[in-house]
Amino acid sequence: MAEPRLVAVLARCSDLRVEVDALTGAVSRDARTVAFSSSDAAAIEHGLQLASAWGARTLVLTAGGPECDGPLRDVAALGAEVRRVATHGSYVEELAADERALARAMVSAMGERPDLVLCADRSADRGTGALPAFVAHELGVVQAPGLVSLERDGNELIAERRLDFGRRERMRVPLPAVCSVEAAGTRLRRASLPASLAAARFEVPVAEVAVPGPAVRVLGSRAARPRPRHLPAPTGSSRERLLALTGALLSHEPPTVIGPVDASGAADALLEFLARNGYLSEARTGYAAS
Amino acid sequence: MTGYDGISFDDRMETVEFRVAERAHIVVDSDVCRSCTTKACVTACPANLFAPTSDGGILFNYEQCFECGTCYQVCNAEGALTWTYPDGGHGVVFRHG
Amino acid sequence: MTDVIVVGAGPAGSAAALLAARDGLDVVLLERGPFPGSKNAYGGVVYGRVLDEVLPNWWDEVPVQRWVTRRSTMVLTEGRALTVDFRSTDWGKAPYNGCTTFRADFDSWLAGKAVEAGAQLVTSTVATGLVVEGDRVVGVRTDRSDGDLRAPLVIAADGVKSFLAKEAVLLPRTQAKHLTLGVKEVLSLPREVIDERFGVRGNEGVDVEILGCTRGIPGGGFVYTNRDSISVGVVVSVEHLAAAKVRAEDLVADLKAHPAVAPWVEGADLKEYTAHLIPEGGYDHLPPLSTPGMLVTGDAAGLCLAAGIWLEGVNFAIGSGLEAGRHARRIIETRDEKPYRAALEETFVLQDHKRLRGAPGVVLSERVQQQYPGLIADLVQGLFTVTNPTAKPGVVKLLRAAAKNNGVKLRHLMTDGLRGGKVFR
């Protein structure tokens, strides 16, 4: 195939230190701590490295509100094109959002068909992780999740991922593809000072995409309040119930009182008890007695 | 280790956000520390990052540093501590400071 | 072309950037944290009247937690507390007096004002050093690649550790004697519980300054109310804390366990623990406030007023920053930094410091810290303990006994009284 021309990175940008009130469950988010998670940052870094190796463009797309513009500006200072896909809606709506619709929106916001799409393996806010698969489906291309390293091999990729028991898997991934990466020690580079200064007033382009509303809608959420269990009122007088509980005045076997006896007498009594209850055979008893 | 007001030091430090940088912004020269008799940094550091080692040196962890600078102010040995700011954007992030 | 580089987007830096940018200068405001205020911590109250001139009606938009309408000064000894408590409804309406706020909120807000005025804020960037030509500062080095930035004027607002002022040999490398360490716990409590425990309503808040809660280590403690949390902490001399081999968080634990404070903090959850240094040397230990090509402002210049009953810092930072920004153009044109210092001498910034120059010495003295709390508590307990059938003892007798009991000679009381009178006149 021809030289790759566009590497798109779908990077999620969210508050990495969401506060949850322990009592009410209210979630408070802070625009100032909105950032790319370490695996999203790694995806961007991989994107920049691969694109420069191929001489391709890097396009970083983020779905979210204006709070994402700061982190996107930092990425723009690294020489990547950036675009924000405007989404509206509350946190609850977002979590239950139809990720297929989001994938569609992201793909349409790319403008042209990418040769490689990179995403983070998991989002910081415990999203479903289904977005890369939906994007791959939307584009009709292969998908390779959970990658820890990505190398260019001509116009293809050599990718590596962790398996259980410390094993690694090396794969040749044909392009176009959707790859999701783990942070695995890859850090996003920092922009130079002149680029940061230039980007400080950069207006992040916003792609307004008509995303159909989520197929599953949350009608409301509240704290879990299980119904109380129904227990029938007790019957009988309190005296009867007390007697039933304690077992007083009921006939029962009186305890056997043995003794006081000496040691051999006690041993005989024990053996006789065991034999009577079938724990010892006659022969054993005879042996013990001798 | 639980402090006597009922919260462990680890839990206390859990409340603070640290964006840990790759580079250690404080470097301790343990050879210099071996000759130090006061080791004032050990108790003075509010983040409890200085650990005396059995051979008389000092082990320093930079990850949960408040960047307050108390350690180099109380350090009386020239050259024992190299103190710089963490790389931009890294280190402690206070939200209720 | 950059005209002014402001290092540090704290209150001093943002105030300087605000006025310099309004004056039409090209201003770059560098901040090493991911957002302004992320590296800052303080003891609780911002007095905002310094902003009246430059940001009219600042009180309508400042990110306030509570307006301080009640101010208490407390003297603690083991098991005892004496409080002088004042409240004023005037402080609860415009133009207000002081407010509690978090620095992440306040500093971000003020930096936003500078950006609105045209300053260019670059976060996550450390100014690692100065670019010097001859004896003149002509720029700063940063930790970004290609990171040298040049400008005819650098305003160092890089905080108490100010490595820029140190590099310019305006500040000594270490000065533990003139620094205090503040540690603070922010404890979350429901709003109504705070209202009830502190006797306030709505957006009213309380500021409690405490003496005698630091095991004799020179310093003090504080309790402030935020909207749905309270800030509790201590501020202690770095030098003496190190010598005493006491851990700072244990002092906070002591304070929280004191019977006068424990009911306030009961059942509260720790939300954040912070620590920061404070320059408390006062007027006599201020560094030179400028060097050719560079002005020093705020904590970097030691402009923090810790004078016993007055504990202010943010307003002095803003005040010094405003003067630096106001005179930036003139200083660039004349290459003469003197107007900055002269302007500070004309305003509260240096006037208050000068007038209260002796305060740190008195407030942090051994007798005030270690003996007077006990003396006062003994005296008051003697006054109000009804000893029937024995008749009430005279005040002079009580004072003598209390002085003796705490190892204070009456002539010490006389000299300290005179000294205090002179300092706080």
JSON list of N, CA, C and O in Angstrom, two decimals, chain C residues 237-252:
[
{"chain": "C", "resi": 237, "resn": "SER", "atom": "N", "xyz": [8.41, 27.93, 63.28]},
{"chain": "C", "resi": 237, "resn": "SER", "atom": "CA", "xyz": [9.76, 28.29, 62.84]},
{"chain": "C", "resi": 237, "resn": "SER", "atom": "C", "xyz": [10.48, 27.05, 62.34]},
{"chain": "C", "resi": 237, "resn": "SER", "atom": "O", "xyz": [10.55, 26.03, 63.02]},
{"chain": "C", "resi": 238, "resn": "VAL", "atom": "N", "xyz": [11.02, 27.13, 61.14]},
{"chain": "C", "resi": 238, "resn": "VAL", "atom": "CA", "xyz": [11.71, 25.99, 60.53]},
{"chain": "C", "resi": 238, "resn": "VAL", "atom": "C", "xyz": [12.91, 25.58, 61.38]},
{"chain": "C", "resi": 238, "resn": "VAL", "atom": "O", "xyz": [13.14, 24.41, 61.66]},
{"chain": "C", "resi": 239, "resn": "GLU", "atom": "N", "xyz": [13.65, 26.59, 61.82]},
{"chain": "C", "resi": 239, "resn": "GLU", "atom": "CA", "xyz": [14.86, 26.35, 62.59]},
{"chain": "C", "resi": 239, "resn": "GLU", "atom": "C", "xyz": [14.54, 25.59, 63.89]},
{"chain": "C", "resi": 239, "resn": "GLU", "atom": "O", "xyz": [15.16, 24.59, 64.22]},
{"chain": "C", "resi": 240, "resn": "HIS", "atom": "N", "xyz": [13.53, 26.08, 64.60]},
{"chain": "C", "resi": 240, "resn": "HIS", "atom": "CA", "xyz": [13.20, 25.47, 65.89]},
{"chain": "C", "resi": 240, "resn": "HIS", "atom": "C", "xyz": [12.49, 24.14, 65.74]},
{"chain": "C", "resi": 240, "resn": "HIS", "atom": "O", "xyz": [12.63, 23.27, 66.58]},
{"chain": "C", "resi": 241, "resn": "LEU", "atom": "N", "xyz": [11.71, 24.00, 64.68]},
{"chain": "C", "resi": 241, "resn": "LEU", "atom": "CA", "xyz": [11.05, 22.72, 64.44]},
{"chain": "C", "resi": 241, "resn": "LEU", "atom": "C", "xyz": [12.10, 21.63, 64.22]},
{"chain": "C", "resi": 241, "resn": "LEU", "atom": "O", "xyz": [12.02, 20.54, 64.80]},
{"chain": "C", "resi": 242, "resn": "ALA", "atom": "N", "xyz": [13.11, 21.96, 63.44]},
{"chain": "C", "resi": 242, "resn": "ALA", "atom": "CA", "xyz": [14.17, 20.99, 63.16]},
{"chain": "C", "resi": 242, "resn": "ALA", "atom": "C", "xyz": [14.91, 20.64, 64.45]},
{"chain": "C", "resi": 242, "resn": "ALA", "atom": "O", "xyz": [15.21, 19.48, 64.71]},
{"chain": "C", "resi": 243, "resn": "ALA", "atom": "N", "xyz": [15.18, 21.68, 65.25]},
{"chain": "C", "resi": 243, "resn": "ALA", "atom": "CA", "xyz": [15.94, 21.44, 66.49]},
{"chain": "C", "resi": 243, "resn": "ALA", "atom": "C", "xyz": [15.14, 20.60, 67.46]},
{"chain": "C", "resi": 243, "resn": "ALA", "atom": "O", "xyz": [15.69, 19.78, 68.19]},
{"chain": "C", "resi": 244, "resn": "ALA", "atom": "N", "xyz": [13.81, 20.81, 67.48]},
{"chain": "C", "resi": 244, "resn": "ALA", "atom": "CA", "xyz": [12.97, 20.10, 68.45]},
{"chain": "C", "resi": 244, "resn": "ALA", "atom": "C", "xyz": [12.70, 18.66, 68.02]},
{"chain": "C", "resi": 244, "resn": "ALA", "atom": "O", "xyz": [12.20, 17.86, 68.80]},
{"chain": "C", "resi": 245, "resn": "LYS", "atom": "N", "xyz": [13.02, 18.34, 66.76]},
{"chain": "C", "resi": 245, "resn": "LYS", "atom": "CA", "xyz": [12.79, 16.98, 66.23]},
{"chain": "C", "resi": 245, "resn": "LYS", "atom": "C", "xyz": [11.34, 16.56, 66.39]},
{"chain": "C", "resi": 245, "resn": "LYS", "atom": "O", "xyz": [11.03, 15.43, 66.79]},
{"chain": "C", "resi": 246, "resn": "VAL", "atom": "N", "xyz": [10.46, 17.49, 66.11]},
{"chain": "C", "resi": 246, "resn": "VAL", "atom": "CA", "xyz": [9.03, 17.21, 66.20]},
{"chain": "C", "resi": 246, "resn": "VAL", "atom": "C", "xyz": [8.49, 17.17, 64.77]},
{"chain": "C", "resi": 246, "resn": "VAL", "atom": "O", "xyz": [8.93, 17.93, 63.92]},
{"chain": "C", "resi": 247, "resn": "ARG", "atom": "N", "xyz": [7.54, 16.29, 64.52]},
{"chain": "C", "resi": 247, "resn": "ARG", "atom": "CA", "xyz": [6.94, 16.24, 63.20]},
{"chain": "C", "resi": 247, "resn": "ARG", "atom": "C", "xyz": [5.76, 17.21, 63.14]},
{"chain": "C", "resi": 247, "resn": "ARG", "atom": "O", "xyz": [4.95, 17.26, 64.05]},
{"chain": "C", "resi": 248, "resn": "ALA", "atom": "N", "xyz": [5.67, 17.96, 62.05]},
{"chain": "C", "resi": 248, "resn": "ALA", "atom": "CA", "xyz": [4.67, 19.02, 61.96]},
{"chain": "C", "resi": 248, "resn": "ALA", "atom": "C", "xyz": [3.25, 18.47, 62.05]},
{"chain": "C", "resi": 248, "resn": "ALA", "atom": "O", "xyz": [2.39, 19.09, 62.69]},
{"chain": "C", "resi": 249, "resn": "GLU", "atom": "N", "xyz": [3.01, 17.30, 61.46]},
{"chain": "C", "resi": 249, "resn": "GLU", "atom": "CA", "xyz": [1.62, 16.82, 61.48]},
{"chain": "C", "resi": 249, "resn": "GLU", "atom": "C", "xyz": [1.20, 16.40, 62.90]},
{"chain": "C", "resi": 249, "resn": "GLU", "atom": "O", "xyz": [0.02, 16.38, 63.22]},
{"chain": "C", "resi": 250, "resn": "ASP", "atom": "N", "xyz": [2.20, 16.10, 63.76]},
{"chain": "C", "resi": 250, "resn": "ASP", "atom": "CA", "xyz": [1.86, 15.79, 65.14]},
{"chain": "C", "resi": 250, "resn": "ASP", "atom": "C", "xyz": [1.38, 17.04, 65.88]},
{"chain": "C", "resi": 250, "resn": "ASP", "atom": "O", "xyz": [0.54, 16.97, 66.78]},
{"chain": "C", "resi": 251, "resn": "LEU", "atom": "N", "xyz": [1.93, 18.21, 65.48]},
{"chain": "C", "resi": 251, "resn": "LEU", "atom": "CA", "xyz": [1.47, 19.46, 66.10]},
{"chain": "C", "resi": 251, "resn": "LEU", "atom": "C", "xyz": [0.02, 19.73, 65.69]},
{"chain": "C", "resi": 251, "resn": "LEU", "atom": "O", "xyz": [-0.79, 20.19, 66.50]},
{"chain": "C", "resi": 252, "resn": "VAL", "atom": "N", "xyz": [-0.31, 19.43, 64.44]},
{"chain": "C", "resi": 252, "resn": "VAL", "atom": "CA", "xyz": [-1.70, 19.61, 64.00]},
{"chain": "C", "resi": 252, "resn": "VAL", "atom": "C", "xyz": [-2.61, 18.64, 64.76]},
{"chain": "C", "resi": 252, "resn": "VAL", "atom": "O", "xyz": [-3.71, 19.00, 65.19]}
]
